[in-house]
Coordinates of C-alpha atoms and ligand atoms in Angstrom, one line a residue:
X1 CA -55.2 21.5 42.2
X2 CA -54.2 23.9 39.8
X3 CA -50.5 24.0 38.8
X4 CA -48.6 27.5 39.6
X5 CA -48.4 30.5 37.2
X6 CA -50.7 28.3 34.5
X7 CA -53.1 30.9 32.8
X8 CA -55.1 29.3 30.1
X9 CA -56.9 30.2 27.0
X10 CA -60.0 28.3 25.6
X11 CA -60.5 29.0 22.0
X12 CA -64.0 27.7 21.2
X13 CA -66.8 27.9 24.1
X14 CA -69.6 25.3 22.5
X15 CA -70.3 22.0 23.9
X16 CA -66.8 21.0 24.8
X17 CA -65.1 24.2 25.0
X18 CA -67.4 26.0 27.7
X19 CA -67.5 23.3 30.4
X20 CA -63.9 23.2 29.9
X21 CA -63.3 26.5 30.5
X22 CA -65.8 25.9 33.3
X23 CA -63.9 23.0 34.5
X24 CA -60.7 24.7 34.7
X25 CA -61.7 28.0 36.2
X26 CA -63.2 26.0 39.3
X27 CA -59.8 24.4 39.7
X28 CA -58.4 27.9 40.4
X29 CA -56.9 28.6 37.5
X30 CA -57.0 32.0 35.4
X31 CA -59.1 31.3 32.3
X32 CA -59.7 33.3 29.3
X33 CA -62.5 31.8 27.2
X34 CA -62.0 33.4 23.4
X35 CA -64.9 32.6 21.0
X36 CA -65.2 33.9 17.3
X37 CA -69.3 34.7 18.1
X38 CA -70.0 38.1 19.7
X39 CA -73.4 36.6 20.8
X40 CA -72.1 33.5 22.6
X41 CA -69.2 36.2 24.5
X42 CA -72.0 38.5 25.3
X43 CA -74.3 36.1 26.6
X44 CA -71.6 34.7 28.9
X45 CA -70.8 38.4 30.0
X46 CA -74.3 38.8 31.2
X47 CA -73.9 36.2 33.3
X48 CA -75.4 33.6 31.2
X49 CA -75.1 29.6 29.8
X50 CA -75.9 29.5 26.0
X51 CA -76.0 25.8 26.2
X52 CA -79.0 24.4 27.7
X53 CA -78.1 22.0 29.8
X54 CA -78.7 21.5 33.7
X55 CA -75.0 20.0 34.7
X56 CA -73.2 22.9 32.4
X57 CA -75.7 25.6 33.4
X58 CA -74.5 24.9 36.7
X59 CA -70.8 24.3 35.8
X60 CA -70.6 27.5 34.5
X61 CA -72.5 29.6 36.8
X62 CA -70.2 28.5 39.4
X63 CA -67.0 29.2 37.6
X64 CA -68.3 32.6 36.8
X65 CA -68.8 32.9 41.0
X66 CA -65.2 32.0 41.1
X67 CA -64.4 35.4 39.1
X68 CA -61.6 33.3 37.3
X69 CA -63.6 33.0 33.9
X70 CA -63.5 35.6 31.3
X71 CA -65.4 35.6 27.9
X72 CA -64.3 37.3 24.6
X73 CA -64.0 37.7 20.8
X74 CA -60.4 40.0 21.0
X75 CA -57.8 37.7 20.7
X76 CA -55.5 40.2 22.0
X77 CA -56.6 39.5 25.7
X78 CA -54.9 35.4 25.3
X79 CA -51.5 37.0 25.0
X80 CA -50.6 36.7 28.7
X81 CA -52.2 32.9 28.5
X82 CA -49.1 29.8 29.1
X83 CA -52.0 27.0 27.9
X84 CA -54.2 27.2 24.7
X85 CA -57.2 24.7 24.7
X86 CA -58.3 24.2 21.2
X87 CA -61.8 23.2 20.9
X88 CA -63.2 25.2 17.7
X89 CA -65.6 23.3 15.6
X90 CA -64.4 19.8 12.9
X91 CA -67.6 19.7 10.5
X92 CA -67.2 18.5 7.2
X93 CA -68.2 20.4 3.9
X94 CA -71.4 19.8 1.6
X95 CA -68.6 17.4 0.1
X96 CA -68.5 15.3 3.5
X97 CA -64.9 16.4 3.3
X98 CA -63.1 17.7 6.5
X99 CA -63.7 21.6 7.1
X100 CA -60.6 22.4 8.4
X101 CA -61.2 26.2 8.7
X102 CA -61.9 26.9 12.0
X103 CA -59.2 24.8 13.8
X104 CA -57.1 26.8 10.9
X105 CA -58.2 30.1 12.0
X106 CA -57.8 28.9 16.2
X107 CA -54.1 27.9 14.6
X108 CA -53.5 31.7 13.0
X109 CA -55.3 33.3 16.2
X110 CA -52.9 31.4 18.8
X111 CA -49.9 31.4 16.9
X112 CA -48.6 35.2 16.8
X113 CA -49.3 34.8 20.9
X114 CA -47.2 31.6 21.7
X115 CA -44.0 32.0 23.8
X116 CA -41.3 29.5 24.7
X117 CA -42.4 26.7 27.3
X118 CA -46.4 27.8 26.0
X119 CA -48.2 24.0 25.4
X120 CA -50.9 24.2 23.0
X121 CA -53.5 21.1 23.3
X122 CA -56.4 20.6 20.4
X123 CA -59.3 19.1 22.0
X124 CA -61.0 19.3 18.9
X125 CA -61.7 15.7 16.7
X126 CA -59.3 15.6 13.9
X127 CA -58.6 13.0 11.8
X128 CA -55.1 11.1 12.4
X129 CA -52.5 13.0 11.2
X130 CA -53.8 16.6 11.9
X131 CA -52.1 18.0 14.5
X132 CA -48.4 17.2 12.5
X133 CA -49.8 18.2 9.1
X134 CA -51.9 20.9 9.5
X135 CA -51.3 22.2 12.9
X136 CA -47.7 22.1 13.6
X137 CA -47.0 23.7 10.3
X138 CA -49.3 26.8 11.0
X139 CA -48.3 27.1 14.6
X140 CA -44.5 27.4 13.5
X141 CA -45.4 30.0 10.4
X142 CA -47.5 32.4 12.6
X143 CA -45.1 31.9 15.9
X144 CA -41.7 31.6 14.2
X145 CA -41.4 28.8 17.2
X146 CA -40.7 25.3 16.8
X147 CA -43.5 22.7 17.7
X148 CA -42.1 20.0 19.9
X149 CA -38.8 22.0 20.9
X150 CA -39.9 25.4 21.7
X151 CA -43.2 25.2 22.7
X152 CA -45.3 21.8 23.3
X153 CA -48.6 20.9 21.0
X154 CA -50.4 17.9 22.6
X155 CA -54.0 16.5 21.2
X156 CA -56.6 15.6 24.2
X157 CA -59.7 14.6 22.1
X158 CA -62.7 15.2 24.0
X159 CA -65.2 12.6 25.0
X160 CA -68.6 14.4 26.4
X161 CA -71.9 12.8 26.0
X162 CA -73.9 15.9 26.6
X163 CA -77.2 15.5 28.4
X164 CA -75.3 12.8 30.3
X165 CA -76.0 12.7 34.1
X166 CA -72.8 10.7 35.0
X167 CA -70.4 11.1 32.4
X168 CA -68.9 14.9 32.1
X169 CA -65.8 17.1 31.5
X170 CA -64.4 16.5 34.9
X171 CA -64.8 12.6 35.0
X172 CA -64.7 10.9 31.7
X173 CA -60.9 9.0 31.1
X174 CA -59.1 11.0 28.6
X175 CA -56.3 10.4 26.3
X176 CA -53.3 12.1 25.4
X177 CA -50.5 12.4 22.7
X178 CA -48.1 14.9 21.8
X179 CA -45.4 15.8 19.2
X180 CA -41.8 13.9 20.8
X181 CA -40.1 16.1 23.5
X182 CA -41.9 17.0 27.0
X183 CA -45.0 18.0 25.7
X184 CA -46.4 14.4 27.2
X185 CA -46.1 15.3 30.5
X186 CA -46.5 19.0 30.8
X187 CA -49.7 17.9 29.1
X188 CA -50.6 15.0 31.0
X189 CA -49.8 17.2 34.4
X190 CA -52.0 19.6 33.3
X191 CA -55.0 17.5 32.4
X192 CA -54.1 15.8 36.2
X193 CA -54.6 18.8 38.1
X194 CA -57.7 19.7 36.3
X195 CA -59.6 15.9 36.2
X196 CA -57.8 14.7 39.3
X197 CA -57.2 11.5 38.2
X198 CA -54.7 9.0 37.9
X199 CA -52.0 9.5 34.7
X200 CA -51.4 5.8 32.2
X201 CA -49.5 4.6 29.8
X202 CA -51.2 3.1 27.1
X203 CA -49.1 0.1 27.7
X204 CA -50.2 0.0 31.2
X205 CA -54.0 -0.5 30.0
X206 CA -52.9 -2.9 27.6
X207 CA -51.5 -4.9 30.8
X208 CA -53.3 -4.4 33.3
X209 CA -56.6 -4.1 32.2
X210 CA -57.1 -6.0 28.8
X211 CA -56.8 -9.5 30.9
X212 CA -59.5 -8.2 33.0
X213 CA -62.0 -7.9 30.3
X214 CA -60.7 -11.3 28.7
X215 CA -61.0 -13.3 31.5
X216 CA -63.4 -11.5 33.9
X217 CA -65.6 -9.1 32.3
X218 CA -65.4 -9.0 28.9
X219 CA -68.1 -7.3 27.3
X220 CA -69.5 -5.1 29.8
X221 CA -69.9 -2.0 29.1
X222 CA -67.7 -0.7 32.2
X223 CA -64.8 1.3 32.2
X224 CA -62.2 0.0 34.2
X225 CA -59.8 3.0 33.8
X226 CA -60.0 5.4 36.5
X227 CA -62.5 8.1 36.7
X228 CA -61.2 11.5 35.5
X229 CA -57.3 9.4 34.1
X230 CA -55.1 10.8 31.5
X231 CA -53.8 7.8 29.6
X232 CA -50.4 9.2 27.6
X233 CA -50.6 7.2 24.2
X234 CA -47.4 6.6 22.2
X235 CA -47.9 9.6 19.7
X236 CA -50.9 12.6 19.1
X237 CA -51.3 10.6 15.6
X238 CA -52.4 7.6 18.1
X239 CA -54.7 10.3 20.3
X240 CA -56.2 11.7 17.0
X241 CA -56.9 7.9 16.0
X242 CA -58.6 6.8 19.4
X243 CA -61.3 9.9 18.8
X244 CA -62.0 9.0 15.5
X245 CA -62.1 5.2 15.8
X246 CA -64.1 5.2 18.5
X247 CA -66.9 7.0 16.9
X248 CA -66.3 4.8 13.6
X249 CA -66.9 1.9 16.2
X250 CA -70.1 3.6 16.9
X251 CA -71.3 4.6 13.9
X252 CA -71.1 1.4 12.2
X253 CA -72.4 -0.5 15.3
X254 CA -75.4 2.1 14.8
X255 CA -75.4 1.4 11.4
X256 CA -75.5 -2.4 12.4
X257 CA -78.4 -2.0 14.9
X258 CA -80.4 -0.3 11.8
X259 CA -79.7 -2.7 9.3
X260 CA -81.1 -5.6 12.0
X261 CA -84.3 -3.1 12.7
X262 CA -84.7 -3.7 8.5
X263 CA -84.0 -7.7 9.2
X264 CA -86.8 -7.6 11.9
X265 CA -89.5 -5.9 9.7
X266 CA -89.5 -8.6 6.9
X267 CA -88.8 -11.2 9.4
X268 CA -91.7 -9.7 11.5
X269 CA -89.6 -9.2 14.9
X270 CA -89.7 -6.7 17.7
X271 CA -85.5 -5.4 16.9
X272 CA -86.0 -2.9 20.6
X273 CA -87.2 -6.1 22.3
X274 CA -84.5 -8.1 21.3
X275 CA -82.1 -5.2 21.6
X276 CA -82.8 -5.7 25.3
X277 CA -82.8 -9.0 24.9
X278 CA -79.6 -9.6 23.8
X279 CA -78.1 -6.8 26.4
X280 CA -78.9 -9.5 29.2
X281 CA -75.8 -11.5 27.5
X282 CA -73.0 -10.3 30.4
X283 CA -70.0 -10.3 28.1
X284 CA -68.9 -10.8 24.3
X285 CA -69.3 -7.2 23.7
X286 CA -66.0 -5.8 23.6
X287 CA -63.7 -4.0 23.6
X288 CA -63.1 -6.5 20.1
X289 CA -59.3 -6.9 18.8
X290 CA -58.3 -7.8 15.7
X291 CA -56.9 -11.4 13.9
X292 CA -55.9 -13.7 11.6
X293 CA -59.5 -14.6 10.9
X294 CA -62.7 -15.7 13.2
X295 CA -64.4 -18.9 13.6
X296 CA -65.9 -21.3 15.5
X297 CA -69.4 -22.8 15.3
X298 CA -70.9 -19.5 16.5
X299 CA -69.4 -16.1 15.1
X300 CA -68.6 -17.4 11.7
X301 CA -71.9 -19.6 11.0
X302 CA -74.9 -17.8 13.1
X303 CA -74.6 -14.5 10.7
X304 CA -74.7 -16.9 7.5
X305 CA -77.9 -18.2 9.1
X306 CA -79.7 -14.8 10.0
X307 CA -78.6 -13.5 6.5
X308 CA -80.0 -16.7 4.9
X309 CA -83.3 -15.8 6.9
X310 CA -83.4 -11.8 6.4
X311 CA -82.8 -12.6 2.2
X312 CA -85.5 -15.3 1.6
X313 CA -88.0 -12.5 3.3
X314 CA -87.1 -10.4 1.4
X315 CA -84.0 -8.4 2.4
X316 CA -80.5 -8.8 1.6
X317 CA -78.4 -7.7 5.1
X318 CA -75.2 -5.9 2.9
X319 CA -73.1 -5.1 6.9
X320 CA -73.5 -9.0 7.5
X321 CA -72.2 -10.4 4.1
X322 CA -69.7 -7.6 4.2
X323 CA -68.7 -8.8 8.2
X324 CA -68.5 -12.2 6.5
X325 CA -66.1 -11.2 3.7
X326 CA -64.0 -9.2 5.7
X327 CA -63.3 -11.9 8.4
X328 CA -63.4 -14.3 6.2
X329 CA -60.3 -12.4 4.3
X330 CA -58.4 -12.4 7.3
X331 CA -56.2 -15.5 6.7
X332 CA -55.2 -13.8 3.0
X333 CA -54.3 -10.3 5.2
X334 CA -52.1 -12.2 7.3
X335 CA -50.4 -14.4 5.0
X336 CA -50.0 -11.0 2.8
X337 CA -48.0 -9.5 5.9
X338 CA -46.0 -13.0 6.0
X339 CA -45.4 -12.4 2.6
X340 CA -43.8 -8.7 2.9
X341 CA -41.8 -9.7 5.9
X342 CA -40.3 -12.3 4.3
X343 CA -39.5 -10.1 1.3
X344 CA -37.8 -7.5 3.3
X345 CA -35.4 -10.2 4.5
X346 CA -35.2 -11.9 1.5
X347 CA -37.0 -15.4 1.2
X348 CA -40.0 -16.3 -0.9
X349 CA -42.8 -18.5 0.6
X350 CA -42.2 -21.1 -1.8
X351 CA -39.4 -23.5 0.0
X352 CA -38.8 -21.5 3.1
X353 CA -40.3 -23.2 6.5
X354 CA -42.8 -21.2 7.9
X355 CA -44.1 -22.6 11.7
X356 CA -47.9 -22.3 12.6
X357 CA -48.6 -21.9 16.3
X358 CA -52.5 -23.0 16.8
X359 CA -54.9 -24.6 15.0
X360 CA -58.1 -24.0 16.8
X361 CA -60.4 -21.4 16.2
X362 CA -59.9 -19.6 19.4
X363 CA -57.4 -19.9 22.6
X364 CA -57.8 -22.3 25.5
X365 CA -60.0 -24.3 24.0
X366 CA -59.8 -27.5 21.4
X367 CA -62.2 -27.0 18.9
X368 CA -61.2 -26.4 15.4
X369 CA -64.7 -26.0 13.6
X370 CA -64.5 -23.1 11.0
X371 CA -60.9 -22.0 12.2
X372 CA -58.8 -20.0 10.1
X373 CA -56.1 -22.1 10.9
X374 CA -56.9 -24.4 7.6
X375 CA -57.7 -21.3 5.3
X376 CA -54.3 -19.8 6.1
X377 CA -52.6 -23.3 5.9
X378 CA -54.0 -24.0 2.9
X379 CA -53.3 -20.6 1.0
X380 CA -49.7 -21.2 2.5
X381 CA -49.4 -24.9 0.8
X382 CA -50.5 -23.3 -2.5
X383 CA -47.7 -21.4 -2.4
X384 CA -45.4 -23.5 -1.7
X385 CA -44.1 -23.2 1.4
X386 CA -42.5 -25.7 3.9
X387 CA -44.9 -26.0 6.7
X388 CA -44.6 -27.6 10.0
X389 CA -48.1 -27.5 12.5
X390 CA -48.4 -27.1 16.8
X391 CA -51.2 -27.0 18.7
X392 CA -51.0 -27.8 22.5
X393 CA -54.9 -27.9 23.1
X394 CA -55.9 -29.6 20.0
X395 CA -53.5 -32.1 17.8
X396 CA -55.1 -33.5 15.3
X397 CA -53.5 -31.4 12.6
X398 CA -49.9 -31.1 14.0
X399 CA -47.2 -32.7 12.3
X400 CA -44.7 -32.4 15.2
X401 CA -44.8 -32.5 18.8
X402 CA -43.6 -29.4 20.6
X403 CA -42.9 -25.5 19.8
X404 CA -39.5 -26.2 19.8
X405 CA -39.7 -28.7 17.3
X406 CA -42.1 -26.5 15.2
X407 CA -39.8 -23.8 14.9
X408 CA -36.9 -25.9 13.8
X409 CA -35.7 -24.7 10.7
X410 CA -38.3 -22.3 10.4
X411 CA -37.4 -19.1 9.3
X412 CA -40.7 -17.9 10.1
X413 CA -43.3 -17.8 12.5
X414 CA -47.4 -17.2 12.6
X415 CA -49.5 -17.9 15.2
X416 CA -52.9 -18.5 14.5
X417 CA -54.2 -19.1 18.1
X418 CA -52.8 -17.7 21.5
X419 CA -53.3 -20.5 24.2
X420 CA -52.0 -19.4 27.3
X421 CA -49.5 -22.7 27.8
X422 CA -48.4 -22.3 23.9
X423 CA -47.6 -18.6 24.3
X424 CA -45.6 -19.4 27.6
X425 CA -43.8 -22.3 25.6
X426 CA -43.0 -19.5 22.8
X427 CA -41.2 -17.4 25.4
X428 CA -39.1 -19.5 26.9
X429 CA -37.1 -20.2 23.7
X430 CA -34.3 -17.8 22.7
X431 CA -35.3 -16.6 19.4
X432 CA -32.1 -14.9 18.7
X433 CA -30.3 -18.0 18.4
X434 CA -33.1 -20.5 16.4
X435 CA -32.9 -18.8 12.9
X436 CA -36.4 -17.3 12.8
X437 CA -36.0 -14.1 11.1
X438 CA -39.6 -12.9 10.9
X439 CA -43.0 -13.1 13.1
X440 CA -46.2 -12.4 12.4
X441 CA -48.6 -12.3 15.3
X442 CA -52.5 -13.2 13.9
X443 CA -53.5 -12.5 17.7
X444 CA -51.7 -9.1 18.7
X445 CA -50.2 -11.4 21.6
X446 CA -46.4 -11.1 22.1
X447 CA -44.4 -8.0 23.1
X448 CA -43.6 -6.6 19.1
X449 CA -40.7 -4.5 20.3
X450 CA -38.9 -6.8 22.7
X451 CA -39.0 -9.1 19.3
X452 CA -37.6 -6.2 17.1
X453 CA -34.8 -5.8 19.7
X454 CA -34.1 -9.2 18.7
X455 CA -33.1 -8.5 14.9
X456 CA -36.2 -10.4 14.4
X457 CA -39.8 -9.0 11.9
X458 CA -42.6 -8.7 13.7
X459 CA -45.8 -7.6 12.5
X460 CA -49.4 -7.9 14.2
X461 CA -52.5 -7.8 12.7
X462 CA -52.6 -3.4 12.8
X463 CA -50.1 -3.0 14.5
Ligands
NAD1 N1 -70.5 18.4 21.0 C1 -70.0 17.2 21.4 O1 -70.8 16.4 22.0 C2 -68.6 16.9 21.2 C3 -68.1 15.8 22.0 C4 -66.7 15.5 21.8 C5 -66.0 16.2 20.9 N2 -66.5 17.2 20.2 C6 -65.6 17.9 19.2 O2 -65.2 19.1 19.9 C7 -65.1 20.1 18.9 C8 -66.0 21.3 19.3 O3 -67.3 20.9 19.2 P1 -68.5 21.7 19.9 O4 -69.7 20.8 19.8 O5 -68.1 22.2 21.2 O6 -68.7 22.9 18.8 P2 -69.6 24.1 19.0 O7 -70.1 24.5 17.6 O8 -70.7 23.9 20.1 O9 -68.7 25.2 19.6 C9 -67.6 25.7 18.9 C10 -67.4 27.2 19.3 O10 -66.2 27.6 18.6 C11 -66.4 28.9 18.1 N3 -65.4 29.1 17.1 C12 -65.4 28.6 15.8 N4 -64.2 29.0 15.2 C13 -63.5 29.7 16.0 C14 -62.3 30.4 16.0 N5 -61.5 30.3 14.9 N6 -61.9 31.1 17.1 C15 -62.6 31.2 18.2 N7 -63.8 30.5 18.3 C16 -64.3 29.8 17.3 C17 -67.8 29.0 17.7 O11 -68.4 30.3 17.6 C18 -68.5 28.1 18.7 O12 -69.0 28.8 19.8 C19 -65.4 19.5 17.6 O13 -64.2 19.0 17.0 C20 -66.3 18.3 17.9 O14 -66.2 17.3 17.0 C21 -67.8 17.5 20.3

């Protein structure tokens, strides 16, 4: 339902911006659609879609029923607008460099317009970092207003798939940062009332939802966040970085999928076939978190064999070796964030007790073939450190008996592999009082700023 006294400006009416406007005008609320191109404004004013697609057609047609949607190229007729939906055109330049000139000139148009209490949301892609460096800085030079304190700038990247039956501007899960202040919520109440969905934390998700793809349905290609949800992440630079890492995910997935189409010509395969093949495989397919290395007999030895396959017939598969190399680097990333933790507080690797948690190569399980456990140990010996080894599934490389008795001494810790029990054993003990100063976290499992509260360095793997 729309929120009271709310009248709204969409700058941009293309593929995201004109079901938007669509979207919001059907909600009830007063919407003024600005676009830069007279021949987009007056095709809308005669009544007309200029996108040609069924489920907008329709969208729009219907918001134009409602009376509440208004096209135009003066920017004069946004001034009596409270909301300003950003959702002018990101390409890049012959360069492949960002074009930052129309969400520039939707910046300078707004701007002189924006009053106290105004929020101003960018629905465009940006990359991370825009809205702060580039957006905030115009909005305050051409509104003389503060970003964050006097009026609120929130980024809502947009997701559409066009020609999608299903998936469209008034279901798909969004998510949402803004500059510190209100702006969260103002923003997130706003996107509530028009997708009329639940609103998230990002931490909820992490909680609630993550052990459900781990342990249920990992891999399938389901959303378990609520149709039409505003998830609030902890900053816009964390929205901005959702949009743009989930295409990257894409893209090099795409790019993956080709390069196996160039493995199946020499190798004289059908790649669609086993494309569908391989879908029938209920889980493994994300979403994929980062770590202190892969192994196993699987992951880290069935690409050497396909590679070893694709190169003797003839072609070198460069994504594979570089997957290999970049997993296999993991251990050397993680002991490199060891490293600059223990530098900040002041020890070097050689002498100082550093604890292992987990030696196999993945948790709840016992198997140690190809784990990163021995590359990080071993790149830790060389260095010099004192090292003392716990595993509760597997304990063949241990060199005491417990967690408690691993962390003895230690002035730091690393965990290599998060079994359930081992975890639980790690947070029982008071860390405060044991003398670890610093924690590096190779699987992203513990609570980071409960341990920070502690006096203690944490670090994850990105995080
Ligand atoms: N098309 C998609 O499927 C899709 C999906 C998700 C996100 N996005 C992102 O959304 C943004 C918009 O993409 P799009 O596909 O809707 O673009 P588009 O080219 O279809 O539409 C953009 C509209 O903005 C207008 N415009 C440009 N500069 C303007 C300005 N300064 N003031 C007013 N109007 C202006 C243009 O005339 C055009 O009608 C981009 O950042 C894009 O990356 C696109």
């Amino acid at each position: 339902m729309a929120l009271p006294d709310r009248k709204i400006a969409v700058i941009g009416l293309g593929y995201v911006g004109l079901p938007l406007a669509a979207l919001c005008a059907r909600r009830g609320y007063p919407v003024v659609g600005l676009d830069s191109s007279e021949r987009v404004v007056a095709s809308l004013g005669a009544g007309k879609c200029h996108i040609r697609d069924a489920a907008v057609e329709k969208m729009v047609a219907d918001a134009l029923e409602t009376g509440n949607l208004a096209a135009t190229s003066d920017a004069a007729r946004i001034a009596d607008c409270n909301v300003f939906l950003v959702c002018v055109p990101t390409p890049v330049d012959a360069d492949n460099d960002p074009d930052l000139g129309p969400l520039e000139g939707a910046c300078r148009t707004i701007g002189p317009h924006l009053k106290s209490g105004d929020l101003i949301v960018i629905e465009s892609t940006v990359f991370p970092g825009t809205c702060e460096q580039v957006v905030a800085p115009l909005l305050r030079e051409f509104s003389g207003l503060e970003p964050g304190a006097d009026f609120h700038l929130a980024h809502c990247p947009e997701r559409i798939n066009p020609g999608d039956p299903f998936w469209h501007s008034g279901n798909i899960p969004r998510v949402l940062g803004a500059l510190p202040g209100a702006g969260i919520d103002i923003a997130a109440e706003f996107y509530a009332s028009i997708l009329g969905g639940d609103i998230l934390d990002v931490r909820e998700v992490k909680q609630s939802l993550r052990p459900k793809f781990r342990e249920t349905a990992e891999g399938l290609h389901i959303s378990q966040v609520p149709l039409g949800s505003v998830t609030k992440m902890r900053s816009i630079r964390d929205a901005e970085a959702v949009k743009a890492m989930e295409n990257t995910v894409r893209d090099v997935n795409i790019a993956f999928v080709n390069e196996l189409a160039k493995i199946s010509d020499v190798l004289e395969l059908d790649v669609v076939d086993i494309i569908d093949g391989m879908a029938t495989k209920p889980f493994g397919k994300g979403p994929f978190y980062p770590g202190a290395g892969v192994g196993g007999h699987c992951i880290a030895v069935d690409p050497e064999w396909l590679k070893a396959a694709s190169k003797r017939a003839g072609y070198f598969p460069e994504m594979i070796q570089l997957a290999r190399t970049i997993n296999n680097g993991m251990p050397e990333y993680t002991v490199s964030v060891l490293q600059d933790l223990l530098n900040e507080r002041g020890y070097p690797i050689k002498g100082t007790r550093i604890a292992i948690l987990g030696t196999a190569y993945k948790r709840n399980v016992d198997d140690l073939r190809e784990s990163p456990f021995f590359k990080l140990r071993d790149i830790l010996d060389k260095k010099g450190a004192e090292i003392s080894v716990f595993d509760s599934w597997v304990t063949s490389q241990n060199t005491v008996g417990s967690v408690d008795e691993c962390i003895q001494e230690a002035k730091a810790i690393v965990i290599v592999t998060e079994h359930s029990d081992l975890i639980e054993q790690l947070s029982r003990i008071e860390l405060s009082n044991s003398g670890v100063e610093v924690i590096v976290d190779g699987r992203n499992c513990l609570e980071g700023e409960e341990i920070l509260k502690q006096d203690i360095a944490y670090r994850g793997i990105g995080r």
